[in-house]
PDB file of C-alpha atoms in Angstrom:
ATOM      1  CA  MET A 217      78.827  28.483 -49.383  1.00 43.00           C
ATOM      2  CA  ALA A 218      75.815  28.296 -51.387  1.00 41.00           C
ATOM      3  CA  GLY A 219      76.372  24.700 -52.153  1.00 44.00           C
ATOM      4  CA  ASN A 220      76.521  23.830 -48.421  1.00 45.00           C
ATOM      5  CA  HIS A 221      73.306  25.788 -48.027  1.00 42.00           C
ATOM      6  CA  ASN A 222      71.577  23.756 -50.650  1.00 42.00           C
ATOM      7  CA  ASP A 223      72.777  20.421 -49.147  1.00 45.00           C
ATOM      8  CA  ARG A 224      71.271  21.355 -45.892  1.00 39.00           C
ATOM      9  CA  ARG A 225      68.084  22.569 -47.438  1.00 39.00           C
ATOM     10  CA  LYS A 226      67.813  19.266 -49.271  1.00 40.00           C
ATOM     11  CA  ALA A 227      68.508  17.180 -46.159  1.00 43.00           C
ATOM     12  CA  LYS A 228      65.864  19.454 -44.205  1.00 39.00           C
ATOM     13  CA  ASN A 229      63.266  18.598 -46.818  1.00 43.00           C
ATOM     14  CA  GLY A 230      63.884  14.779 -46.737  1.00 41.00           C
ATOM     15  CA  ARG A 231      65.442  14.819 -50.293  1.00 41.00           C
ATOM     16  CA  GLY A 232      68.874  14.049 -49.250  1.00 44.00           C
ATOM     17  CA  GLY A 233      71.816  12.515 -51.225  1.00 42.00           C
ATOM     18  CA  PRO A 234      71.743   9.409 -53.376  1.00 39.00           C
ATOM     19  CA  ALA A 235      72.345   7.140 -50.522  1.00 40.00           C
ATOM     20  CA  GLU A 236      69.236   8.398 -48.790  1.00 39.00           C
ATOM     21  CA  ARG A 237      67.205   8.146 -52.100  1.00 38.00           C
ATOM     22  CA  GLU A 238      68.456   4.651 -52.573  1.00 39.00           C
ATOM     23  CA  GLY A 239      67.238   3.801 -49.188  1.00 40.00           C
ATOM     24  CA  VAL A 240      63.910   4.714 -50.347  1.00 37.00           C
ATOM     25  CA  LYS A 241      64.011   2.490 -53.519  1.00 36.00           C
ATOM     26  CA  LYS A 242      65.257  -0.450 -51.532  1.00 36.00           C
ATOM     27  CA  ASN A 243      62.280  -0.735 -49.067  1.00 36.00           C
ATOM     28  CA  GLY A 244      59.879   0.547 -51.553  1.00 35.00           C
ATOM     29  CA  ARG A 245      58.239   2.641 -48.671  1.00 34.00           C
ATOM     30  CA  GLY A 246      60.990   5.232 -47.507  1.00 37.00           C
ATOM     31  CA  GLU A 247      59.316   7.797 -45.387  1.00 39.00           C
ATOM     32  CA  SER A 248      55.762   6.166 -45.529  1.00 38.00           C
ATOM     33  CA  GLN A 249      55.738   5.481 -42.020  1.00 40.00           C
ATOM     34  CA  LYS A 250      55.894   9.256 -41.389  1.00 39.00           C
ATOM     35  CA  ALA A 251      53.494   9.883 -44.232  1.00 40.00           C
ATOM     36  CA  ASN A 252      50.853   7.667 -43.024  1.00 45.00           C
ATOM     37  CA  GLY A 253      51.914   6.822 -39.407  1.00 41.00           C
ATOM     38  CA  GLY A 254      53.331   3.754 -37.830  1.00 41.00           C
ATOM     39  CA  ASN A 255      54.121   0.712 -39.831  1.00 42.00           C
ATOM     40  CA  ALA A 256      52.782   1.275 -43.337  1.00 42.00           C
ATOM     41  CA  ALA A 257      53.451  -2.329 -44.246  1.00 45.00           C
ATOM     42  CA  HIS A 258      50.550  -3.357 -41.962  1.00 59.00           C
ATOM     43  CA  ALA A 259      48.178  -0.299 -41.971  1.00 85.00           C
ATOM     44  CA  GLY A 260      44.729  -0.697 -43.631  1.00 95.00           C
ATOM     45  CA  ALA A 261      43.014   1.839 -45.642  1.00 98.00           C
ATOM     46  CA  LEU A 262      41.504   5.187 -45.098  1.00 98.00           C
ATOM     47  CA  ILE A 263      38.625   6.251 -47.319  1.00 98.00           C
ATOM     48  CA  ALA A 264      37.729  10.006 -46.965  1.00 98.00           C
ATOM     49  CA  ILE A 265      34.527  10.825 -48.934  1.00 98.00           C
ATOM     50  CA  GLY A 266      33.632  14.552 -49.849  1.00 98.00           C
ATOM     51  CA  GLY A 267      30.025  14.202 -48.926  1.00 98.00           C
ATOM     52  CA  ALA A 268      26.724  13.811 -50.827  1.00 98.00           C
ATOM     53  CA  GLU A 269      27.805  10.447 -51.981  1.00 98.00           C
ATOM     54  CA  ASP A 270      25.728   8.588 -54.465  1.00 98.00           C
ATOM     55  CA  ARG A 271      23.264   6.601 -52.450  1.00 97.00           C
ATOM     56  CA  GLU A 272      20.638   5.773 -55.268  1.00 95.00           C
ATOM     57  CA  ASP A 273      22.077   5.046 -58.541  1.00 94.00           C
ATOM     58  CA  THR A 274      25.615   3.353 -59.243  1.00 94.00           C
ATOM     59  CA  LYS A 275      26.658   3.839 -55.648  1.00 97.00           C
ATOM     60  CA  ILE A 276      30.423   3.579 -56.806  1.00 97.00           C
ATOM     61  CA  ILE A 277      31.904   4.743 -53.515  1.00 98.00           C
ATOM     62  CA  LEU A 278      29.637   2.928 -50.924  1.00 98.00           C
ATOM     63  CA  SER A 279      29.791  -0.274 -53.110  1.00 97.00           C
ATOM     64  CA  SER A 280      33.552  -0.104 -53.484  1.00 97.00           C
ATOM     65  CA  LEU A 281      33.761   0.271 -49.561  1.00 98.00           C
ATOM     66  CA  ALA A 282      31.027  -2.705 -49.078  1.00 98.00           C
ATOM     67  CA  GLU A 283      33.189  -4.871 -51.271  1.00 97.00           C
ATOM     68  CA  ARG A 284      36.347  -4.085 -49.364  1.00 97.00           C
ATOM     69  CA  ILE A 285      34.609  -4.940 -45.990  1.00 97.00           C
ATOM     70  CA  GLY A 286      33.398  -8.325 -47.450  1.00 96.00           C
ATOM     71  CA  SER A 287      32.423 -10.626 -44.626  1.00 97.00           C
ATOM     72  CA  GLY A 288      33.825  -8.541 -41.938  1.00 98.00           C
ATOM     73  CA  THR A 289      32.048  -6.302 -39.384  1.00 98.00           C
ATOM     74  CA  LEU A 290      31.258  -2.609 -40.040  1.00 98.00           C
ATOM     75  CA  VAL A 291      30.713  -0.050 -37.191  1.00 98.00           C
ATOM     76  CA  ILE A 292      28.687   3.056 -38.239  1.00 98.00           C
ATOM     77  CA  SER A 293      29.632   5.930 -36.110  1.00 98.00           C
ATOM     78  CA  THR A 294      27.168   8.669 -35.980  1.00 98.00           C
ATOM     79  CA  LEU A 295      28.608  10.770 -33.285  1.00 95.00           C
ATOM     80  CA  ALA A 296      29.039  13.677 -35.708  1.00 96.00           C
ATOM     81  CA  SER A 297      25.359  14.039 -36.545  1.00 96.00           C
ATOM     82  CA  GLY A 298      22.666  15.612 -34.596  1.00 94.00           C
ATOM     83  CA  TYR A 299      20.156  13.070 -36.004  1.00 96.00           C
ATOM     84  CA  ALA A 300      22.058   9.931 -35.138  1.00 96.00           C
ATOM     85  CA  ASP A 301      19.074   7.503 -35.130  1.00 97.00           C
ATOM     86  CA  GLU A 302      17.987   8.624 -38.604  1.00 97.00           C
ATOM     87  CA  VAL A 303      21.409   8.581 -40.248  1.00 98.00           C
ATOM     88  CA  TRP A 304      22.223   5.233 -38.665  1.00 98.00           C
ATOM     89  CA  GLU A 305      19.066   3.852 -40.337  1.00 98.00           C
ATOM     90  CA  ILE A 306      20.020   5.176 -43.559  1.00 98.00           C
ATOM     91  CA  TYR A 307      23.485   3.762 -43.786  1.00 98.00           C
ATOM     92  CA  ARG A 308      22.568   0.566 -42.085  1.00 98.00           C
ATOM     93  CA  THR A 309      19.966   0.023 -44.957  1.00 98.00           C
ATOM     94  CA  LEU A 310      22.453   0.958 -47.501  1.00 98.00           C
ATOM     95  CA  PHE A 311      25.436  -1.252 -46.386  1.00 98.00           C
ATOM     96  CA  THR A 312      23.027  -4.075 -45.628  1.00 98.00           C
ATOM     97  CA  SER A 313      21.616  -3.998 -49.044  1.00 97.00           C
ATOM     98  CA  MET A 314      24.937  -4.060 -50.680  1.00 97.00           C
ATOM     99  CA  GLY A 315      25.910  -7.403 -48.964  1.00 97.00           C
ATOM    100  CA  VAL A 316      27.385  -6.317 -45.600  1.00 98.00           C
ATOM    101  CA  LYS A 317      26.012  -8.668 -43.162  1.00 96.00           C
ATOM    102  CA  HIS A 318      27.340  -7.653 -39.916  1.00 98.00           C
ATOM    103  CA  VAL A 319      26.674  -3.793 -39.221  1.00 98.00           C
ATOM    104  CA  LYS A 320      26.719  -2.216 -35.780  1.00 98.00           C
ATOM    105  CA  HIS A 321      26.128   1.308 -34.554  1.00 98.00           C
ATOM    106  CA  LEU A 322      28.506   3.448 -32.223  1.00 97.00           C
ATOM    107  CA  CYS A 323      26.536   6.317 -30.964  1.00 94.00           C
ATOM    108  CA  MET A 324      28.049   8.758 -28.566  1.00 88.00           C
ATOM    109  CA  ASP A 325      26.461  11.642 -26.789  1.00 86.00           C
ATOM    110  CA  HIS A 326      29.298  11.962 -24.165  1.00 89.00           C
ATOM    111  CA  ARG A 327      33.112  11.441 -23.685  1.00 94.00           C
ATOM    112  CA  ASP A 328      34.302   8.508 -21.563  1.00 93.00           C
ATOM    113  CA  GLU A 329      38.048   8.170 -21.039  1.00 94.00           C
ATOM    114  CA  SER A 330      37.586   4.914 -18.810  1.00 92.00           C
ATOM    115  CA  PRO A 331      39.045   1.563 -20.070  1.00 93.00           C
ATOM    116  CA  GLU A 332      35.649   0.029 -19.040  1.00 92.00           C
ATOM    117  CA  ASP A 333      33.726   2.068 -21.502  1.00 94.00           C
ATOM    118  CA  PRO A 334      30.862  -0.416 -22.506  1.00 94.00           C
ATOM    119  CA  ARG A 335      30.981   1.054 -26.004  1.00 95.00           C
ATOM    120  CA  LEU A 336      34.128  -0.575 -26.595  1.00 97.00           C
ATOM    121  CA  GLY A 337      32.257  -3.810 -27.163  1.00 97.00           C
ATOM    122  CA  VAL A 338      30.887  -2.446 -30.364  1.00 98.00           C
ATOM    123  CA  LEU A 339      34.334  -2.164 -31.704  1.00 98.00           C
ATOM    124  CA  ALA A 340      35.622  -5.456 -30.403  1.00 97.00           C
ATOM    125  CA  ASP A 341      35.358  -7.443 -33.824  1.00 97.00           C
ATOM    126  CA  ALA A 342      35.061  -4.641 -36.040  1.00 98.00           C
ATOM    127  CA  THR A 343      37.130  -4.737 -39.295  1.00 98.00           C
ATOM    128  CA  ALA A 344      35.725  -1.524 -40.619  1.00 98.00           C
ATOM    129  CA  VAL A 345      34.530   2.013 -39.286  1.00 98.00           C
ATOM    130  CA  PHE A 346      32.470   4.570 -40.952  1.00 98.00           C
ATOM    131  CA  PHE A 347      32.125   8.052 -39.751  1.00 98.00           C
ATOM    132  CA  THR A 348      28.972   9.978 -40.924  1.00 98.00           C
ATOM    133  CA  GLY A 349      28.741  13.557 -41.714  1.00 97.00           C
ATOM    134  CA  GLY A 350      27.711  16.502 -39.140  1.00 96.00           C
ATOM    135  CA  ASP A 351      30.217  18.342 -37.177  1.00 96.00           C
ATOM    136  CA  GLN A 352      33.847  17.160 -37.109  1.00 96.00           C
ATOM    137  CA  LEU A 353      34.393  18.748 -33.682  1.00 96.00           C
ATOM    138  CA  ARG A 354      31.835  16.275 -32.221  1.00 96.00           C
ATOM    139  CA  ILE A 355      34.126  13.509 -33.391  1.00 97.00           C
ATOM    140  CA  THR A 356      37.432  14.858 -32.075  1.00 97.00           C
ATOM    141  CA  THR A 357      36.130  16.264 -28.819  1.00 96.00           C
ATOM    142  CA  ARG A 358      34.261  13.019 -27.765  1.00 96.00           C
ATOM    143  CA  LEU A 359      36.471  10.563 -29.256  1.00 96.00           C
ATOM    144  CA  GLY A 360      39.943  11.922 -29.455  1.00 95.00           C
ATOM    145  CA  GLY A 361      42.347  10.381 -26.850  1.00 94.00           C
ATOM    146  CA  THR A 362      39.867   8.037 -25.488  1.00 96.00           C
ATOM    147  CA  PRO A 363      40.344   3.983 -25.459  1.00 97.00           C
ATOM    148  CA  LEU A 364      37.663   4.164 -28.200  1.00 97.00           C
ATOM    149  CA  SER A 365      39.973   6.315 -30.208  1.00 97.00           C
ATOM    150  CA  GLU A 366      42.819   3.884 -29.512  1.00 97.00           C
ATOM    151  CA  ARG A 367      40.544   1.126 -30.701  1.00 98.00           C
ATOM    152  CA  VAL A 368      39.853   2.676 -34.030  1.00 98.00           C
ATOM    153  CA  GLU A 369      43.466   3.369 -34.527  1.00 97.00           C
ATOM    154  CA  GLU A 370      44.198  -0.198 -33.711  1.00 97.00           C
ATOM    155  CA  ILE A 371      41.663  -1.546 -36.111  1.00 98.00           C
ATOM    156  CA  TYR A 372      43.469   0.585 -38.866  1.00 98.00           C
ATOM    157  CA  ARG A 373      46.938  -0.640 -37.933  1.00 96.00           C
ATOM    158  CA  GLN A 374      45.867  -4.230 -38.100  1.00 96.00           C
ATOM    159  CA  GLY A 375      44.870  -3.856 -41.825  1.00 97.00           C
ATOM    160  CA  GLY A 376      41.125  -2.637 -41.197  1.00 98.00           C
ATOM    161  CA  ILE A 377      39.187   0.131 -43.028  1.00 98.00           C
ATOM    162  CA  ILE A 378      38.410   3.551 -41.572  1.00 98.00           C
ATOM    163  CA  ALA A 379      36.129   5.670 -43.606  1.00 98.00           C
ATOM    164  CA  GLY A 380      34.293   8.926 -43.373  1.00 98.00           C
ATOM    165  CA  THR A 381      31.943  11.107 -45.269  1.00 98.00           C
ATOM    166  CA  SER A 382      31.975  14.981 -45.174  1.00 98.00           C
ATOM    167  CA  ALA A 383      32.729  15.808 -41.382  1.00 97.00           C
ATOM    168  CA  GLY A 384      33.769  12.188 -40.961  1.00 98.00           C
ATOM    169  CA  ALA A 385      36.295  12.615 -43.776  1.00 98.00           C
ATOM    170  CA  THR A 386      37.929  15.741 -42.187  1.00 98.00           C
ATOM    171  CA  ALA A 387      38.253  14.170 -38.907  1.00 98.00           C
ATOM    172  CA  LEU A 388      40.649  11.465 -40.440  1.00 98.00           C
ATOM    173  CA  GLY A 389      43.477  14.085 -40.987  1.00 98.00           C
ATOM    174  CA  GLU A 390      46.182  15.087 -38.680  1.00 97.00           C
ATOM    175  CA  MET A 391      44.735  18.614 -38.596  1.00 97.00           C
ATOM    176  CA  MET A 392      41.347  19.743 -39.678  1.00 96.00           C
ATOM    177  CA  LEU A 393      39.681  23.019 -40.710  1.00 93.00           C
ATOM    178  CA  VAL A 394      36.644  24.098 -38.828  1.00 90.00           C
ATOM    179  CA  GLY A 395      34.209  26.942 -39.260  1.00 79.00           C
ATOM    180  CA  SER A 396      32.406  28.281 -42.290  1.00 68.00           C
ATOM    181  CA  PRO A 397      34.478  31.044 -43.752  1.00 57.00           C
ATOM    182  CA  VAL A 398      32.683  33.782 -45.707  1.00 52.00           C
ATOM    183  CA  GLU A 399      33.079  33.587 -49.553  1.00 55.00           C
ATOM    184  CA  GLY A 400      35.596  36.185 -51.147  1.00 55.00           C
ATOM    185  CA  ILE A 401      39.200  36.800 -50.411  1.00 55.00           C
ATOM    186  CA  CYS A 402      40.576  34.676 -47.774  1.00 68.00           C
ATOM    187  CA  LYS A 403      41.942  36.648 -44.757  1.00 72.00           C
ATOM    188  CA  LEU A 404      44.568  35.231 -42.428  1.00 71.00           C
ATOM    189  CA  ARG A 405      41.875  35.503 -39.711  1.00 76.00           C
ATOM    190  CA  ASP A 406      39.711  33.176 -41.410  1.00 77.00           C
ATOM    191  CA  VAL A 407      41.923  30.096 -41.304  1.00 82.00           C
ATOM    192  CA  LYS A 408      40.782  28.232 -38.125  1.00 89.00           C
ATOM    193  CA  MET A 409      42.285  24.796 -37.440  1.00 94.00           C
ATOM    194  CA  THR A 410      42.329  22.151 -34.714  1.00 96.00           C
ATOM    195  CA  PRO A 411      43.814  18.509 -34.504  1.00 97.00           C
ATOM    196  CA  GLY A 412      41.954  15.758 -36.159  1.00 98.00           C
ATOM    197  CA  LEU A 413      42.136  11.994 -34.997  1.00 97.00           C
ATOM    198  CA  GLY A 414      45.545  11.791 -36.919  1.00 97.00           C
ATOM    199  CA  LEU A 415      44.913   8.628 -38.950  1.00 97.00           C
ATOM    200  CA  ALA A 416      46.059  10.285 -42.047  1.00 97.00           C
ATOM    201  CA  LYS A 417      49.367  11.721 -41.055  1.00 95.00           C
ATOM    202  CA  ASN A 418      50.602  14.782 -42.532  1.00 97.00           C
ATOM    203  CA  MET A 419      47.382  15.442 -44.268  1.00 98.00           C
ATOM    204  CA  ILE A 420      44.610  18.104 -43.993  1.00 98.00           C
ATOM    205  CA  ILE A 421      41.252  16.890 -45.829  1.00 98.00           C
ATOM    206  CA  ASP A 422      38.685  19.220 -46.606  1.00 97.00           C
ATOM    207  CA  GLN A 423      35.315  18.224 -48.079  1.00 97.00           C
ATOM    208  CA  HIS A 424      32.376  19.571 -50.246  1.00 97.00           C
ATOM    209  CA  PHE A 425      35.436  21.108 -51.806  1.00 97.00           C
ATOM    210  CA  SER A 426      34.664  22.643 -55.169  1.00 96.00           C
ATOM    211  CA  GLU A 427      30.805  22.855 -54.439  1.00 95.00           C
ATOM    212  CA  ARG A 428      31.569  25.439 -51.520  1.00 93.00           C
ATOM    213  CA  GLY A 429      34.519  27.227 -52.817  1.00 92.00           C
ATOM    214  CA  ARG A 430      37.112  26.175 -50.323  1.00 93.00           C
ATOM    215  CA  MET A 431      40.393  26.189 -52.298  1.00 93.00           C
ATOM    216  CA  ARG A 432      41.462  29.358 -50.519  1.00 90.00           C
ATOM    217  CA  ARG A 433      41.169  28.012 -47.161  1.00 90.00           C
ATOM    218  CA  LEU A 434      42.991  24.886 -47.971  1.00 94.00           C
ATOM    219  CA  LEU A 435      45.784  26.892 -49.551  1.00 94.00           C
ATOM    220  CA  ALA A 436      45.991  28.959 -46.434  1.00 91.00           C
ATOM    221  CA  ALA A 437      45.930  25.779 -44.171  1.00 93.00           C
ATOM    222  CA  VAL A 438      48.994  24.407 -46.177  1.00 95.00           C
ATOM    223  CA  ALA A 439      50.836  27.753 -46.203  1.00 93.00           C
ATOM    224  CA  VAL A 440      50.662  27.584 -42.345  1.00 91.00           C
ATOM    225  CA  ASN A 441      51.651  23.835 -42.237  1.00 94.00           C
ATOM    226  CA  PRO A 442      53.735  23.265 -45.423  1.00 96.00           C
ATOM    227  CA  ARG A 443      54.874  19.733 -44.341  1.00 95.00           C
ATOM    228  CA  MET A 444      51.382  18.554 -44.855  1.00 97.00           C
ATOM    229  CA  LEU A 445      49.392  17.920 -47.967  1.00 98.00           C
ATOM    230  CA  GLY A 446      45.996  19.609 -48.451  1.00 98.00           C
ATOM    231  CA  ILE A 447      43.572  17.193 -49.688  1.00 98.00           C
ATOM    232  CA  GLY A 448      40.265  18.739 -51.091  1.00 98.00           C
ATOM    233  CA  VAL A 449      37.524  15.960 -52.038  1.00 98.00           C
ATOM    234  CA  ASP A 450      34.517  17.088 -54.060  1.00 98.00           C
ATOM    235  CA  GLU A 451      31.031  15.793 -53.290  1.00 98.00           C
ATOM    236  CA  ASP A 452      30.328  12.175 -54.657  1.00 98.00           C
ATOM    237  CA  THR A 453      34.035  11.664 -54.740  1.00 98.00           C
ATOM    238  CA  ALA A 454      36.385   9.834 -52.391  1.00 98.00           C
ATOM    239  CA  VAL A 455      40.210   9.712 -51.937  1.00 98.00           C
ATOM    240  CA  VAL A 456      41.348   6.129 -50.961  1.00 98.00           C
ATOM    241  CA  ILE A 457      44.524   6.232 -48.989  1.00 98.00           C
ATOM    242  CA  GLU A 458      46.396   2.955 -48.803  1.00 96.00           C
ATOM    243  CA  GLY A 459      48.869   1.850 -46.163  1.00 92.00           C
ATOM    244  CA  ASP A 460      51.845   1.901 -48.690  1.00 92.00           C
ATOM    245  CA  GLY A 461      51.864   5.632 -49.117  1.00 88.00           C
ATOM    246  CA  THR A 462      49.609   6.231 -52.131  1.00 97.00           C
ATOM    247  CA  PHE A 463      46.141   7.193 -52.694  1.00 98.00           C
ATOM    248  CA  ARG A 464      43.730   7.285 -55.459  1.00 98.00           C
ATOM    249  CA  ALA A 465      40.549   9.365 -56.428  1.00 98.00           C
ATOM    250  CA  LEU A 466      37.323   7.497 -56.895  1.00 98.00           C
ATOM    251  CA  GLY A 467      33.855   8.872 -58.033  1.00 98.00           C
ATOM    252  CA  SER A 468      32.401  11.643 -60.167  1.00 97.00           C
ATOM    253  CA  GLY A 469      34.245  14.601 -58.978  1.00 98.00           C
ATOM    254  CA  ALA A 470      37.789  15.555 -58.267  1.00 98.00           C
ATOM    255  CA  VAL A 471      40.544  15.420 -55.749  1.00 98.00           C
ATOM    256  CA  TYR A 472      42.610  18.291 -55.138  1.00 98.00           C
ATOM    257  CA  VAL A 473      46.149  18.022 -53.834  1.00 98.00           C
ATOM    258  CA  VAL A 474      47.806  21.126 -52.547  1.00 98.00           C
ATOM    259  CA  ASP A 475      51.620  20.392 -51.885  1.00 98.00           C
ATOM    260  CA  GLY A 476      53.643  23.232 -50.025  1.00 97.00           C
ATOM    261  CA  HIS A 477      56.897  21.108 -49.919  1.00 96.00           C
ATOM    262  CA  ASP A 478      58.604  23.660 -51.823  1.00 96.00           C
ATOM    263  CA  LEU A 479      56.726  26.670 -50.522  1.00 97.00           C
ATOM    264  CA  SER A 480      59.161  29.769 -50.991  1.00 96.00           C
ATOM    265  CA  TYR A 481      57.132  32.474 -49.006  1.00 95.00           C
ATOM    266  CA  THR A 482      53.914  33.252 -47.103  1.00 92.00           C
ATOM    267  CA  ASN A 483      53.040  36.306 -45.163  1.00 90.00           C
ATOM    268  CA  PHE A 484      51.213  34.514 -42.501  1.00 85.00           C
ATOM    269  CA  SER A 485      53.820  35.203 -39.857  1.00 83.00           C
ATOM    270  CA  GLU A 486      54.447  38.847 -40.656  1.00 81.00           C
ATOM    271  CA  THR A 487      51.490  40.778 -41.365  1.00 64.00           C
ATOM    272  CA  SER A 488      47.968  41.780 -40.000  1.00 71.00           C
ATOM    273  CA  PHE A 489      45.360  39.099 -39.678  1.00 72.00           C
ATOM    274  CA  SER A 490      43.043  41.338 -41.631  1.00 74.00           C
ATOM    275  CA  ARG A 491      45.122  41.264 -44.808  1.00 80.00           C
ATOM    276  CA  ALA A 492      44.690  38.929 -47.796  1.00 83.00           C
ATOM    277  CA  MET A 493      47.239  36.151 -47.946  1.00 85.00           C
ATOM    278  CA  SER A 494      50.445  35.617 -49.977  1.00 90.00           C
ATOM    279  CA  VAL A 495      51.411  32.112 -50.802  1.00 93.00           C
ATOM    280  CA  PHE A 496      54.423  31.500 -53.299  1.00 97.00           C
ATOM    281  CA  GLY A 497      55.724  28.309 -54.733  1.00 97.00           C
ATOM    282  CA  VAL A 498      52.794  25.939 -53.925  1.00 97.00           C
ATOM    283  CA  LYS A 499      51.956  23.121 -56.244  1.00 98.00           C
ATOM    284  CA  LEU A 500      48.456  21.892 -57.079  1.00 98.00           C
ATOM    285  CA  HIS A 501      47.332  18.605 -58.597  1.00 98.00           C
ATOM    286  CA  VAL A 502      43.818  17.705 -59.611  1.00 98.00           C
ATOM    287  CA  LEU A 503      42.988  14.020 -59.958  1.00 98.00           C
ATOM    288  CA  SER A 504      39.952  12.474 -61.531  1.00 97.00           C
ATOM    289  CA  SER A 505      38.486   8.807 -60.755  1.00 97.00           C
ATOM    290  CA  GLY A 506      41.517   6.245 -60.974  1.00 97.00           C
ATOM    291  CA  ASP A 507      44.352   8.752 -60.836  1.00 98.00           C
ATOM    292  CA  SER A 508      46.611   8.293 -58.149  1.00 98.00           C
ATOM    293  CA  PHE A 509      49.316  10.119 -55.833  1.00 98.00           C
ATOM    294  CA  ASP A 510      52.632   8.790 -54.307  1.00 97.00           C
ATOM    295  CA  VAL A 511      53.058  10.708 -51.027  1.00 96.00           C
ATOM    296  CA  ILE A 512      56.564   9.595 -50.786  1.00 94.00           C
ATOM    297  CA  SER A 513      57.699  11.112 -54.119  1.00 95.00           C
ATOM    298  CA  ARG A 514      54.890  13.648 -54.222  1.00 95.00           C
ATOM    299  CA  HIS A 515      54.107  12.839 -57.975  1.00 96.00           C
ATOM    300  CA  PRO A 516      50.750  12.117 -59.461  1.00 97.00           C
ATOM    301  CA  ALA A 517      50.084   9.237 -61.772  1.00 97.00           C
ATOM    302  CA  HIS A 518      47.335   9.349 -64.538  1.00 94.00           C
ATOM    303  CA  ALA A 519      45.126   6.123 -64.550  1.00 86.00           C
ATOM    304  CA  GLY A 520      45.966   5.663 -68.303  1.00 75.00           C
ATOM    305  CA  ALA A 521      43.742   5.812 -71.500  1.00 54.00           C
ATOM    306  CA  GLY A 522      44.275   2.033 -71.689  1.00 48.00           C
ATOM    307  CA  VAL A 523      42.767   1.364 -68.273  1.00 50.00           C
ATOM    308  CA  GLU A 524      39.279   0.055 -68.724  1.00 48.00           C
ATOM    309  CA  ASN A 525      36.397   1.763 -66.742  1.00 52.00           C
ATOM    310  CA  SER A 526      34.657  -0.593 -64.245  1.00 53.00           C
ATOM    311  CA  GLU A 527      31.007  -1.204 -64.912  1.00 53.00           C
ATOM    312  CA  ALA A 528      29.810   1.060 -62.304  1.00 54.00           C
ATOM    313  CA  GLU A 529      31.957   3.812 -63.716  1.00 56.00           C
ATOM    314  CA  LEU A 530      30.604   3.295 -67.173  1.00 53.00           C
ATOM    315  CA  GLN A 531      27.055   3.423 -65.805  1.00 57.00           C
ATOM    316  CA  LEU A 532      28.137   6.707 -64.054  1.00 53.00           C
ATOM    317  CA  LEU A 533      29.429   8.159 -67.289  1.00 48.00           C
ATOM    318  CA  LYS A 534      26.278   6.947 -69.282  1.00 47.00           C
ATOM    319  CA  GLY A 535      24.069   8.579 -66.655  1.00 52.00           C
ATOM    320  CA  ALA A 536      25.895  11.981 -66.892  1.00 46.00           C
ATOM    321  CA  ALA A 537      25.544  11.834 -70.480  1.00 43.00           C
ATOM    322  CA  SER A 538      21.928  11.316 -70.318  1.00 45.00           C
ATOM    323  CA  SER A 539      21.710  14.210 -67.890  1.00 43.00           C
ATOM    324  CA  GLU A 540      23.350  16.548 -70.254  1.00 40.00           C
ATOM    325  CA  VAL A 541      21.079  15.470 -73.122  1.00 35.00           C
ATOM    326  CA  ALA A 542      18.051  15.973 -71.055  1.00 38.00           C
ATOM    327  CA  LYS A 543      19.373  19.575 -69.722  1.00 37.00           C
ATOM    328  CA  PHE A 544      20.224  20.946 -73.158  1.00 35.00           C
ATOM    329  CA  GLY A 545      17.824  19.090 -75.452  1.00 36.00           C
ATOM    330  CA  ILE A 546      20.521  17.307 -77.471  1.00 35.00           C
ATOM    331  CA  GLY A 547      19.473  14.522 -79.787  1.00 35.00           C
TER     332      GLY A 547
END
């Protein structure tokens, strides 16, 4: 009986027998279609930035995004911001200075579900969309389920790039955390979630992560939704999610992966909302720049000591070293 129970548990968790695992090896993607949505072989890339990305010095993250856009057309969406014109001008100037020749602005102050929405023309020839920071609820409530949202998803499915910073990063996930929980012990009542745009399937993305002490709420979010990966992204850091079911960290901070696949217990469904949470069996991985994570196998991989840093990363490291010297009076 115990053996049968274990077999059923493995099948339920998507870790079936040898034949199933062999199927994963043969196509190289396995359940990546579930992990990243749709046909992963043709999907583009999602770039979720934790906010406060470097815009003045090495600009590692924005430069990487600009390089990927190349000669394509970038649409900057400022609908999350209460200062749309100012934010648009900042990013327009930045991306233009980094060689992106075709930059357009998508500004939304109202929702339009009609297929004749004139703003669809802005996205007609777009190969990349960048969501700025602000309030993620402005993105989902104005964009979600509209022809504009369908066009954004189409750009991604056709191999384009969808990026976001701060609130724009959170909105990319299947579910998103909202609100500003007080610091201290996380109570069950502090966990507030709502659907995101759903481009990053089975993922909950949180930003300004270590800077704002958000580990507790991401743990809680995964405890409630253990089939999803919780992705916490530090400031000046990005997680680059490829269409093949892998993602990697980029930037000066860390990416935190909370995996509840083997969750054994949580008290969320059986106790008062005023009580502190209990979560057993959750795995935590911390990735630094260059490290990667395979969504299918749920295993991280180190970039390796033999991998050379890019010129931009070397400049970043030198800049950090100089700051430490100045701070502590070394040398």
